[in-house]
Short mmCIF file of C-alpha atoms in Angstrom, two decimals:
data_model
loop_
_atom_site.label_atom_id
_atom_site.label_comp_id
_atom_site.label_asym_id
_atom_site.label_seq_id
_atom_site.Cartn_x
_atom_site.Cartn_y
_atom_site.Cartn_z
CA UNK A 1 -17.67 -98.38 58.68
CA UNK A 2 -19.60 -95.45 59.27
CA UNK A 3 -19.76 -95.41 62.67
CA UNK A 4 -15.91 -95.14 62.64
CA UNK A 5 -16.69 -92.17 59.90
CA UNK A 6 -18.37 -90.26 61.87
CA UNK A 7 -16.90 -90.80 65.23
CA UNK A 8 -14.52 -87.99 65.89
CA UNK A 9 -12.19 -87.02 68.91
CA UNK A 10 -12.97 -84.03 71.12
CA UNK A 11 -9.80 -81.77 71.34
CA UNK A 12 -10.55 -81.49 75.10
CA UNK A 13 -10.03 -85.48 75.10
CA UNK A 14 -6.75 -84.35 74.46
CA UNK A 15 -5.89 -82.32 77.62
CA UNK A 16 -7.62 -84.93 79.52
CA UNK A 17 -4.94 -87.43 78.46
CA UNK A 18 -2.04 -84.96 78.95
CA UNK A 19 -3.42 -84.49 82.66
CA UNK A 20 -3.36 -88.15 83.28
CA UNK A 21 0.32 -88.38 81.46
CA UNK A 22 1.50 -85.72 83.98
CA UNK A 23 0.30 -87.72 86.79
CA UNK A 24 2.09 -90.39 85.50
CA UNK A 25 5.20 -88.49 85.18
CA UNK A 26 5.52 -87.28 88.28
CA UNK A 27 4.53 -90.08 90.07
CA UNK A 28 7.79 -91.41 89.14
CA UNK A 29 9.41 -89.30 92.00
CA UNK A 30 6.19 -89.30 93.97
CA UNK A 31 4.38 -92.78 94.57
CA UNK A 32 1.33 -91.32 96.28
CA UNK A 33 0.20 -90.34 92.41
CA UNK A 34 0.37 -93.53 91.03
CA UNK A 35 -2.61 -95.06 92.26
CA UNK A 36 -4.53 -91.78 91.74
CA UNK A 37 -3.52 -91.73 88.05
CA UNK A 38 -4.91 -94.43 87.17
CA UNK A 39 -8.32 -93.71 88.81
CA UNK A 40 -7.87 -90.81 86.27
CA UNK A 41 -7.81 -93.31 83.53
CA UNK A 42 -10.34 -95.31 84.53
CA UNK A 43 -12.95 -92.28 85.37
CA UNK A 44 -11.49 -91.06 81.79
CA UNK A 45 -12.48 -94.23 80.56
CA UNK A 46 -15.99 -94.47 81.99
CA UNK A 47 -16.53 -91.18 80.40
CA UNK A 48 -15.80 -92.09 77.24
CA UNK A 49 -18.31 -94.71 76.66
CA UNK A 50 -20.52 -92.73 78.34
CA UNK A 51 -20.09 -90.05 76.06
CA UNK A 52 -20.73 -92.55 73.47
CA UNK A 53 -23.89 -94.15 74.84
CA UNK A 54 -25.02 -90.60 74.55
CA UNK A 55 -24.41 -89.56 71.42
CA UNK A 56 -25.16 -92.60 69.34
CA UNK A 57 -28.21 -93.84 71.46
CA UNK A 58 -30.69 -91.69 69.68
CA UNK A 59 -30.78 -91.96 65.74
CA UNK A 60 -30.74 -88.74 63.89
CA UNK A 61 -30.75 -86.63 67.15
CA UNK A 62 -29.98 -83.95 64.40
CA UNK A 63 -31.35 -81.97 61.49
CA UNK A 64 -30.08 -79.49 59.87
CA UNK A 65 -30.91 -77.81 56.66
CA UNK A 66 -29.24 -74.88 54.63
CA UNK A 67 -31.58 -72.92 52.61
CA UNK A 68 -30.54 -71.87 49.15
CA UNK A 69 -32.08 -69.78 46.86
CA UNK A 70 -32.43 -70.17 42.98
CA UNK A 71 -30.35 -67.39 42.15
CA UNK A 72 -27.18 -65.29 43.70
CA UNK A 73 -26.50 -62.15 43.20
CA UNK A 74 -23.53 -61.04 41.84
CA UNK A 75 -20.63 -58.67 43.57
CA UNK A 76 -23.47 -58.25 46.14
CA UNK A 77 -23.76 -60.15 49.59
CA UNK A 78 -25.78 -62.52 49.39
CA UNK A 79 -27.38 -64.60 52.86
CA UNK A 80 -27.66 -67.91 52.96
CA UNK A 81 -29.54 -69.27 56.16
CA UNK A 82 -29.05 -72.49 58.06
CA UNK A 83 -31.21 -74.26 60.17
CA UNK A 84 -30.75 -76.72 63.23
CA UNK A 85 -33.00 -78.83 65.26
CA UNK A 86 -31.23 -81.05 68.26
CA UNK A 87 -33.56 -83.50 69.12
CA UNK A 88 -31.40 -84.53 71.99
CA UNK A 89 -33.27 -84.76 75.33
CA UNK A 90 -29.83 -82.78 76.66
CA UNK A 91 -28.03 -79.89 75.70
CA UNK A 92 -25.13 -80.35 73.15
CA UNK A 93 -22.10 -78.15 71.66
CA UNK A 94 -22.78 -77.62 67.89
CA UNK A 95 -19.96 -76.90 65.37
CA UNK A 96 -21.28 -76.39 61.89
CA UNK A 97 -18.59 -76.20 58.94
CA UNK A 98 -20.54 -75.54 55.61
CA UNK A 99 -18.11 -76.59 52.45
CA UNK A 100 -18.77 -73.75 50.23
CA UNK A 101 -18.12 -74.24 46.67
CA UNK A 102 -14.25 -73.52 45.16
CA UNK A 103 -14.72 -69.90 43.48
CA UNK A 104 -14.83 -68.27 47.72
CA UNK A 105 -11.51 -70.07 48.20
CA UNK A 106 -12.69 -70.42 51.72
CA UNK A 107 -11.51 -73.36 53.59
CA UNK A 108 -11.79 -72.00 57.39
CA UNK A 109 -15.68 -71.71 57.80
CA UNK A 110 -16.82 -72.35 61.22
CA UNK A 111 -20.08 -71.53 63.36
CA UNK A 112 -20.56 -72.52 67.13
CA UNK A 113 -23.34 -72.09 69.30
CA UNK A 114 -25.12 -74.50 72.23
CA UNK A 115 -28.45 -75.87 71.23
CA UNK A 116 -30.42 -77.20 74.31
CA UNK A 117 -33.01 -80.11 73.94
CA UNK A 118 -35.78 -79.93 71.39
CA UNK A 119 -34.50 -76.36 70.07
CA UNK A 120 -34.20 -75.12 66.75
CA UNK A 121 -31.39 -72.60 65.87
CA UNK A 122 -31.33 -70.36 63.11
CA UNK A 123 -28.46 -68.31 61.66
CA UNK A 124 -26.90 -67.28 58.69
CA UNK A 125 -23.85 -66.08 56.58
CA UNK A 126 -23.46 -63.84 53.85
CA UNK A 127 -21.12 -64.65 50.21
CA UNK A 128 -19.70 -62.41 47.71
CA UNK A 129 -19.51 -64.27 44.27
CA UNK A 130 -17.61 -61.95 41.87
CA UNK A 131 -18.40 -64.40 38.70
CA UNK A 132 -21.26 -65.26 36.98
CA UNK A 133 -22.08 -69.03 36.95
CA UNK A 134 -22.58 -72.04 38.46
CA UNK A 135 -22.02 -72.83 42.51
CA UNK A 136 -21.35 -76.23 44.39
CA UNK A 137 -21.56 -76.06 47.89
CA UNK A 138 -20.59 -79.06 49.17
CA UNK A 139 -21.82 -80.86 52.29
CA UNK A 140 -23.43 -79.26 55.79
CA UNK A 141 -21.43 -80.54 57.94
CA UNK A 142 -22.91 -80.68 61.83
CA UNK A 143 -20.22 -82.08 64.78
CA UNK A 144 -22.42 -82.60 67.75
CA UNK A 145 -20.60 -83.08 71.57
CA UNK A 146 -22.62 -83.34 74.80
CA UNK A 147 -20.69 -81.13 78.05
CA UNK A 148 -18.32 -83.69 78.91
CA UNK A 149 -16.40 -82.78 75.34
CA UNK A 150 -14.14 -85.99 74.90
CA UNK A 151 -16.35 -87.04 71.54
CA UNK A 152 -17.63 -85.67 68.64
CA UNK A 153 -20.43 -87.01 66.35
CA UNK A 154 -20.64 -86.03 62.81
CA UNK A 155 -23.59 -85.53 60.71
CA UNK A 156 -23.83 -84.86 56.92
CA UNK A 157 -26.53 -83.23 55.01
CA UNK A 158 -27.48 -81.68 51.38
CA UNK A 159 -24.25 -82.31 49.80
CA UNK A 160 -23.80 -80.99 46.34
CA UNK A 161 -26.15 -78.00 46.17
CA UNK A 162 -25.93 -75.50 42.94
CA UNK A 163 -27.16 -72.16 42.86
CA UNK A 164 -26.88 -70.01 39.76
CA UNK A 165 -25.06 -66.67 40.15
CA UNK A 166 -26.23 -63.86 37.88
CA UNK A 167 -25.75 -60.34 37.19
CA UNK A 168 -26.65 -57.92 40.23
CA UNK A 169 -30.47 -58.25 40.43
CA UNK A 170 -30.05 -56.72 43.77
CA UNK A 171 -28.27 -53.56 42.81
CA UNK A 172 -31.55 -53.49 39.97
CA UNK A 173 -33.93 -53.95 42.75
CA UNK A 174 -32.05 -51.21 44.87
CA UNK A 175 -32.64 -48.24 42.27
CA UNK A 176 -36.23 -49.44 41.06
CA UNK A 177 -37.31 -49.54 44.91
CA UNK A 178 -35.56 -45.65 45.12
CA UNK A 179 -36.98 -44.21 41.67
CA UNK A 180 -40.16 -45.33 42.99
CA UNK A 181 -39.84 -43.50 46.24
CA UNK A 182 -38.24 -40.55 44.43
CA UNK A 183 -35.00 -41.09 46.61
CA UNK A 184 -32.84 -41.54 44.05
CA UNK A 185 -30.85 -38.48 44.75
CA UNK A 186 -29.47 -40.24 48.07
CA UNK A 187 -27.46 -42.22 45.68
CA UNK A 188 -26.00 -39.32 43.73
CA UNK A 189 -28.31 -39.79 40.88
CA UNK A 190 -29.04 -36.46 40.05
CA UNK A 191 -32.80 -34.13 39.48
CA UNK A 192 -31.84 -32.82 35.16
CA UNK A 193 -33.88 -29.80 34.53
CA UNK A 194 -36.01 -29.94 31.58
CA UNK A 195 -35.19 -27.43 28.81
CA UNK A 196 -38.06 -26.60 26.91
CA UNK A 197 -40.82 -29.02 26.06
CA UNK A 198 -39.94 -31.80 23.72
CA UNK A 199 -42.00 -34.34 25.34
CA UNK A 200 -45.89 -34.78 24.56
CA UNK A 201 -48.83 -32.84 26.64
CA UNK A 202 -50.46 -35.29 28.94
CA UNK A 203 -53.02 -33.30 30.76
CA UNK A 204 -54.28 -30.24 32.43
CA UNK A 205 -54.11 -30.39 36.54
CA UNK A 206 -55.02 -27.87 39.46
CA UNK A 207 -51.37 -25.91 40.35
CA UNK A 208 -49.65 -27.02 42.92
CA UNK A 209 -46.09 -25.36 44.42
CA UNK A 210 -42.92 -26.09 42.20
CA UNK A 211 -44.95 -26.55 39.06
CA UNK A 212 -42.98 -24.41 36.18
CA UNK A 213 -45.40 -20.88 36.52
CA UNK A 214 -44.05 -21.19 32.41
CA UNK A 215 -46.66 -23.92 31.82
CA UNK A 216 -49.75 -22.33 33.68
CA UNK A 217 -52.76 -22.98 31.21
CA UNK A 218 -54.36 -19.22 31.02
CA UNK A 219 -57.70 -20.31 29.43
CA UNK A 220 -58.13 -22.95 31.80
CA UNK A 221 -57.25 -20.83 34.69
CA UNK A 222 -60.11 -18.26 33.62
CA UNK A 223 -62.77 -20.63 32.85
CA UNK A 224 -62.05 -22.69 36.60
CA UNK A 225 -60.81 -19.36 38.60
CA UNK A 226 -58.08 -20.94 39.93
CA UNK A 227 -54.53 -21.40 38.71
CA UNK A 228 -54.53 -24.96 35.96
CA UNK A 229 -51.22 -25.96 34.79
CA UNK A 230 -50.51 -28.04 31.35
CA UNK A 231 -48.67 -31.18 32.65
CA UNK A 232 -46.05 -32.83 29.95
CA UNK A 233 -44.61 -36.57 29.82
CA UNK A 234 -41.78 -38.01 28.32
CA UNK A 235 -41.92 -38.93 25.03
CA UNK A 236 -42.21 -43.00 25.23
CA UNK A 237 -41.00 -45.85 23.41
CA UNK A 238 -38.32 -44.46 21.84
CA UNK A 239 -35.58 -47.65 21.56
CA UNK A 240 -32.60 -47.85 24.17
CA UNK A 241 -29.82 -50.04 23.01
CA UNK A 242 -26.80 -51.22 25.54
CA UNK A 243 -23.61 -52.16 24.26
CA UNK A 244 -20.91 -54.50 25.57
CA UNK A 245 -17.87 -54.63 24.44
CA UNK A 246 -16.48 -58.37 25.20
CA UNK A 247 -13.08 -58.24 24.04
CA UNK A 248 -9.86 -58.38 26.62
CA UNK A 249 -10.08 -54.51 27.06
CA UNK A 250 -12.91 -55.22 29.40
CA UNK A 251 -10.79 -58.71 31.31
CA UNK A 252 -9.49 -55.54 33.92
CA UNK A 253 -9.78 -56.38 37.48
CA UNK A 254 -11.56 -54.03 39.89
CA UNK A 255 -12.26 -54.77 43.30
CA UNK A 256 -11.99 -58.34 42.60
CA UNK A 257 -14.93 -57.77 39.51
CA UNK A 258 -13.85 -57.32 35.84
CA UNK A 259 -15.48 -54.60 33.98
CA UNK A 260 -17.22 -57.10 31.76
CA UNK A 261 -19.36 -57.75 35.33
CA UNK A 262 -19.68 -53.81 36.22
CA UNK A 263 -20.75 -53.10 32.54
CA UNK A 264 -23.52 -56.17 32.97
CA UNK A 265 -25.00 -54.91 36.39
CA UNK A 266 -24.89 -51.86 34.91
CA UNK A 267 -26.64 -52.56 31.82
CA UNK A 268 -29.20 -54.49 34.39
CA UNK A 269 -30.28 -52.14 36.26
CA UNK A 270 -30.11 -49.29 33.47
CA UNK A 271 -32.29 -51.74 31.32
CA UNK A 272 -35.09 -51.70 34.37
CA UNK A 273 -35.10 -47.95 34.43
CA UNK A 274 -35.58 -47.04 30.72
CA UNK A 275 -38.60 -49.94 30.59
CA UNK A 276 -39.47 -47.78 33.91
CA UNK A 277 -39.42 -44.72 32.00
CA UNK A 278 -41.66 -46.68 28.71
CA UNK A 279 -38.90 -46.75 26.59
CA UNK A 280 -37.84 -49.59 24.26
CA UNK A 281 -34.79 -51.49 25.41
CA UNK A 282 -32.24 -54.27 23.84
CA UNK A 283 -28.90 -55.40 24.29
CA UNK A 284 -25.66 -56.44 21.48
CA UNK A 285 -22.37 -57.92 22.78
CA UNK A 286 -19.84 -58.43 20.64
CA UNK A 287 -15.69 -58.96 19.97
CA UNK A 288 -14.47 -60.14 17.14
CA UNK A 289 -18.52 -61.57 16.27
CA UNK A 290 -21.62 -60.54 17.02
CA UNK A 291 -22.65 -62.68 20.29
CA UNK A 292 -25.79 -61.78 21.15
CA UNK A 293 -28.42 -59.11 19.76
CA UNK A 294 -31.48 -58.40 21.17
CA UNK A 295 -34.07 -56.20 19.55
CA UNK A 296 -35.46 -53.19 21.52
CA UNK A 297 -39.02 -54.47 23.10
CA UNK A 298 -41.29 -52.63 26.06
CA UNK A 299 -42.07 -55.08 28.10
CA UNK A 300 -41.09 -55.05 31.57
CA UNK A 301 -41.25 -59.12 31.29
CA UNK A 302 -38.10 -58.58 28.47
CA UNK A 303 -36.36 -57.62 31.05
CA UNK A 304 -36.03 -61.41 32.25
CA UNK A 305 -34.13 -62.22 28.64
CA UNK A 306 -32.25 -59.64 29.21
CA UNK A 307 -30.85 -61.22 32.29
CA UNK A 308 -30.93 -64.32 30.60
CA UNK A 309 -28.75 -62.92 27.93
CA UNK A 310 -26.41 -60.97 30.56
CA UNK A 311 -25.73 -64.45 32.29
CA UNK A 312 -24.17 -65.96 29.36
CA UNK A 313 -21.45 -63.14 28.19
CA UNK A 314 -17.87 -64.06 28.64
CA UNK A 315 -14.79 -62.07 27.73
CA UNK A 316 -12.31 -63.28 24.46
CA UNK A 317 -8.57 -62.11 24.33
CA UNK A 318 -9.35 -60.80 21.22
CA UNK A 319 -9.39 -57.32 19.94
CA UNK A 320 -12.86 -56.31 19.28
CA UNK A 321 -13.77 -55.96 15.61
CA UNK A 322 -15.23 -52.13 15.96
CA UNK A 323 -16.68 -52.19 11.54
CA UNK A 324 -18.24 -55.40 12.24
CA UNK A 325 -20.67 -53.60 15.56
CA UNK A 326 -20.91 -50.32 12.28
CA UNK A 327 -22.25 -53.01 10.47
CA UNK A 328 -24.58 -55.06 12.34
CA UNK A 329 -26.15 -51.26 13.83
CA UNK A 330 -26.70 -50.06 10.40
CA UNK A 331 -28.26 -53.32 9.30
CA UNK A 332 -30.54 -54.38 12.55
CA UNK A 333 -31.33 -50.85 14.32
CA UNK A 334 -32.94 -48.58 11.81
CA UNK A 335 -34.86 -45.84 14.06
CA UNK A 336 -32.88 -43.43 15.89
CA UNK A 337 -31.76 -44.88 18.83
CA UNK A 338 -29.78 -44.30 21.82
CA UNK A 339 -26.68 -46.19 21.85
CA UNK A 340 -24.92 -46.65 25.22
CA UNK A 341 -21.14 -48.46 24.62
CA UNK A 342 -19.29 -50.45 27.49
CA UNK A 343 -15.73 -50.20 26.58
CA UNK A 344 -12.42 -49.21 27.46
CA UNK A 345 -9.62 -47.56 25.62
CA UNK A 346 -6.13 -47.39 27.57
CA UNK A 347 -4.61 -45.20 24.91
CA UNK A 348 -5.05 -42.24 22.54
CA UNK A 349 -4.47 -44.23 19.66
CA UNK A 350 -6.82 -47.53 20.44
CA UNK A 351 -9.37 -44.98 20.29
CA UNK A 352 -8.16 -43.22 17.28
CA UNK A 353 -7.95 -46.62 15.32
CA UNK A 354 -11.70 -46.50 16.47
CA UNK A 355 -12.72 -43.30 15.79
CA UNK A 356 -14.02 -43.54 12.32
CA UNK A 357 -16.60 -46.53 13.47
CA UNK A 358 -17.66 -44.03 16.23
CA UNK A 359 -18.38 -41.28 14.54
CA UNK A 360 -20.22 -43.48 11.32
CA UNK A 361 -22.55 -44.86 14.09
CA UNK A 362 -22.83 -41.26 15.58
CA UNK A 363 -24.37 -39.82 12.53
CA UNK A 364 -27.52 -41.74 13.35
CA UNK A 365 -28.29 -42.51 16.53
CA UNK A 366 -26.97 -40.98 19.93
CA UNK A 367 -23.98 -42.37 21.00
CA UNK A 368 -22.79 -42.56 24.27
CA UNK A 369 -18.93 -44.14 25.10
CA UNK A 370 -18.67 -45.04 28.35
CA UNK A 371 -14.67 -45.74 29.22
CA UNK A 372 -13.20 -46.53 33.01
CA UNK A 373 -11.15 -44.63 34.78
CA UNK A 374 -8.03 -46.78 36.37
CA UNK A 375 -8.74 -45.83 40.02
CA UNK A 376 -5.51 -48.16 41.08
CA UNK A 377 -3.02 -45.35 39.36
CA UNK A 378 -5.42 -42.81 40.82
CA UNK A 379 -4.50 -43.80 44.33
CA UNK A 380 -0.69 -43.78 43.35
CA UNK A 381 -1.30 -40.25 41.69
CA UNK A 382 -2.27 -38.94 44.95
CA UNK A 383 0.50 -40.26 46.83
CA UNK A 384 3.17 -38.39 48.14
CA UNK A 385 6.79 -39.52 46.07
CA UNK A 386 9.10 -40.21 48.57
CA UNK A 387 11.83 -41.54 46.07
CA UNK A 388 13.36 -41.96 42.72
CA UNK A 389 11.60 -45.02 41.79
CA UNK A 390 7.86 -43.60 43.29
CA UNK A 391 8.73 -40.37 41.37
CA UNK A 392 8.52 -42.41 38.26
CA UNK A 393 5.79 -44.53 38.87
CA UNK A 394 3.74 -41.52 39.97
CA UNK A 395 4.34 -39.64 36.74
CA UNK A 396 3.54 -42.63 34.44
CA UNK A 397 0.46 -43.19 35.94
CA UNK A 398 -0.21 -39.21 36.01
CA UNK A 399 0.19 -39.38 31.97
CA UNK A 400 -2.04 -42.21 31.79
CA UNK A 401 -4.74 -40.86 33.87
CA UNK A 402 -3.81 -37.52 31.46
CA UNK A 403 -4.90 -39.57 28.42
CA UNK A 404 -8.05 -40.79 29.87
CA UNK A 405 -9.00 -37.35 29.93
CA UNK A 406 -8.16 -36.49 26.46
CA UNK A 407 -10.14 -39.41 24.92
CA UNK A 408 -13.21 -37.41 26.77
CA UNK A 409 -12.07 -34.62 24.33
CA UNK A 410 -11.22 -36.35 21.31
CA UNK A 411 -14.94 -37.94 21.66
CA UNK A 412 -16.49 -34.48 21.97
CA UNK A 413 -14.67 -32.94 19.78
CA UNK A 414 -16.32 -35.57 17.30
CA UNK A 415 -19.99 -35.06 18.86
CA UNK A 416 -20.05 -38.31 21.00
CA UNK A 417 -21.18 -38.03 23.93
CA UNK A 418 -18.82 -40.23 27.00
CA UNK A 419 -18.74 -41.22 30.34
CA UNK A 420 -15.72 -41.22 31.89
CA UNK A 421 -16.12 -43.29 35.56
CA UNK A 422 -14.74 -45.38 38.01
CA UNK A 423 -16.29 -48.69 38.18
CA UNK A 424 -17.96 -48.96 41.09
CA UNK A 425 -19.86 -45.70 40.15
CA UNK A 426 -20.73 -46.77 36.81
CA UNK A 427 -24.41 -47.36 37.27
CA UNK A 428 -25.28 -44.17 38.83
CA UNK A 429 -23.53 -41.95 35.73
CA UNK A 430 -25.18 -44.19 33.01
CA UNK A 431 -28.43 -43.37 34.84
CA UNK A 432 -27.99 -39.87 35.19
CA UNK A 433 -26.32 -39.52 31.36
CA UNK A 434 -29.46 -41.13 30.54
CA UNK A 435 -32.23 -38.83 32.49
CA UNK A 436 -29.85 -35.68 30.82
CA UNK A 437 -30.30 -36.80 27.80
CA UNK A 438 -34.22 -37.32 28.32
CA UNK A 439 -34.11 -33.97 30.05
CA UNK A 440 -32.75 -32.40 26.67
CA UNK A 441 -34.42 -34.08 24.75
CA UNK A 442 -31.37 -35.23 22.71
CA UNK A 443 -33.25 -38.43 21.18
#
């Protein structure tokens, strides 16, 4: 029975038999092709258990192994390599079809290549996973066929293989490798300049071009005869809280990703550059409860519950309950702290029913909304209207981009500072709100 499982026609087998059909056809008006069709058949036939001898003679004439990691990445690409042996003293066709697991929705995966004896092959593929979870991939499936393609074998391997997808660790990695080499400008995060000096002295150091002349130590500069400048550092520790909204505001598609995701991979790689910087960091999620709160630690191993915390959100269809997050801040953070909200608001009035929570929790710490701009009605804004119907379309999304606007005002107007972004630049302005805020020392 599993012979006959994995015993599989070639598709060339098929034009071989058509061939000797023809003959057969036509030698109905011309004899001379009788006889020759069926040496056609016979030849066809000596092939075939040829072919057979050859690819069933040698047990497990391949290996193949496809080489997961713990952990994908999410809304990144992510490589997964594959490797084959053929321990066939010939050269054979390979067709590999990997069963990757239901979230891709991809059913037409194929990879070809010719593997000749003894050689191992190595290639690879990249996925997108745009949820967080759990992954099956399903079997490896290898279909071997020698050159005279009228049979295929099949081999199986590593059949249900899970790999856990998390929140963008990759995007994290990406600015913590660029703020180390100071290239974080090449991303559009941008260099704040410092007003004034509320950060702590740190040391005294020789001058050196594009220090602040304003900060050149006089005495110092006497007593060593050469120009000493008073270096200054961040004030540190100071507690960095994110917060995610989870209610069905943030269920909005982008690019495939919901802003819960962006808003997680955000708060990810955000998290990393504040412990970076030696602040504090923590995390609350809530809707119509309080789902997860984590208190504001420095310790760049925090950062793995973090992550840990991140993988478990999920959005509700409810609205989020707005005095319950006044509520649990005034009880659990009780330093001043900055407060960066995920959320979205896709009217005037949803964030006027808010208001009053925003500006209680604004009193205390510094409060940073950060709402999405709808970049779908942004592309039909900037279309040309070529009719009635466009012209309407065009102006309701025109008002609603309008409003999107205003919030920014009504939340200024109010002393809250906001963010108003498209997704997929979300990390870089939370970043760069962040570093302005240092900057000004507006903690």
């Amino acid at each position: 029975m599993k012979f006959f499982k994995s015993l599989y026609i070639h598709k060339q087998f098929y034009i071989y038999m058509a061939i000797v059909s023809v003959c057969f056809l036509v030698s109905y008006w011309f004899n001379l092709l009788y006889p020759i069709a069926w040496i056609l058949v016979t030849t066809l036939s000596v092939l075939f258990l040829l072919d057979l001898l050859l690819l069933y003679r040698f047990k497990n004439a391949i290996s193949a192994r496809r080489l997961l990691p713990d952990k994908f990445s999410n809304s990144d690409e992510n490589p997964v390599p594959i490797t084959l042996n053929n321990h066939y003293p010939f050269q054979v066709v390979i067709d590999v079809i990997d069963e990757l697991p239901i979230q891709f929705q991809k059913r037409d995966f194929s990879y070809q290549t010719v593997l000749k004896p003894n050689e191992i092959h190595d290639f690879s593929y990249e996925v997108r996973p745009v949820e967080r979870g759990e992954y099956f991939f399903g079997n490896l499936n290898v279909y071997v066929s020698t050159q005279l393609s009228i049979l295929k074998r099949k081999y199986q391997f590593q059949n249900e293989q899970m790999v856990a997808v998390y929140p963008s660790f990759i995007q994290m990695q990406k600015y913590d490798f660029l703020a180390i080499g100071n290239h974080l400008t090449q991303i559009g995060l941008k260099k704040i300049r410092r007003i004034g000096h509320t950060s702590e002295f740190e040391q005294i150091k020789d001058y050196v071009p594009g220090d602040d002349y304003r900060t050149i130590n006089w005495k110092a500069t006497a007593k060593r005869a050469q120009l000493m400048v008073n270096q200054y550092q961040d004030e540190k520790s100071q507690p960095i809280y994110s917060i995610i909204d989870t209610g069905r505001v943030m269920k909005m598609p982008f690019n495939g990703l919901k802003l819960l995701d962006y808003a997680i991979n955000s708060t990810l790689a955000f998290s990393n550059v504040a412990l970076k910087k030696h602040d504090k960091v923590g995390m609350l999620t809530f809707s119509k409860t309080i789902e997860t709160f984590l208190p504001a630690v420095h310790k760049l191993t925090y950062l793995n519950t973090i992550l840990e915390g991140l993988y478990n959100i999920s959005t509700q269809f409810n609205d989020s309950d707005y005095g319950l997050l006044y509520a649990q801040i005034k009880r659990k953070v009780t330093h001043r702290s900055l407060l960066v909200l995920y959320t979205n608001f896709e009217h005037l009035s949803a964030l006027k029913r808010q208001l009053p929570y925003l500006q209680a929790i604004s009193k205390k710490h510094m409060l940073v909304v950060i709402i999405f701009e709808n970049t779908e009605l942004d592309d039909l804004v900037s279309t040309d209207a070529e009719d009635l119907q466009t012209i309407y379309h065009k102006t309701i999304a025109e008002k609603f981009a309008f409003e999107k606007r205003l919030m920014v005002k009504e939340l200024q107007k109010h002393g809250i500072q906001s963010i108003l972004t498209a997704p997929k630049e979300l990390t870089i302005n939370t970043i760069n709100k962040y570093l302005e805020i240092k900057a000004r020392g507006l903690l």
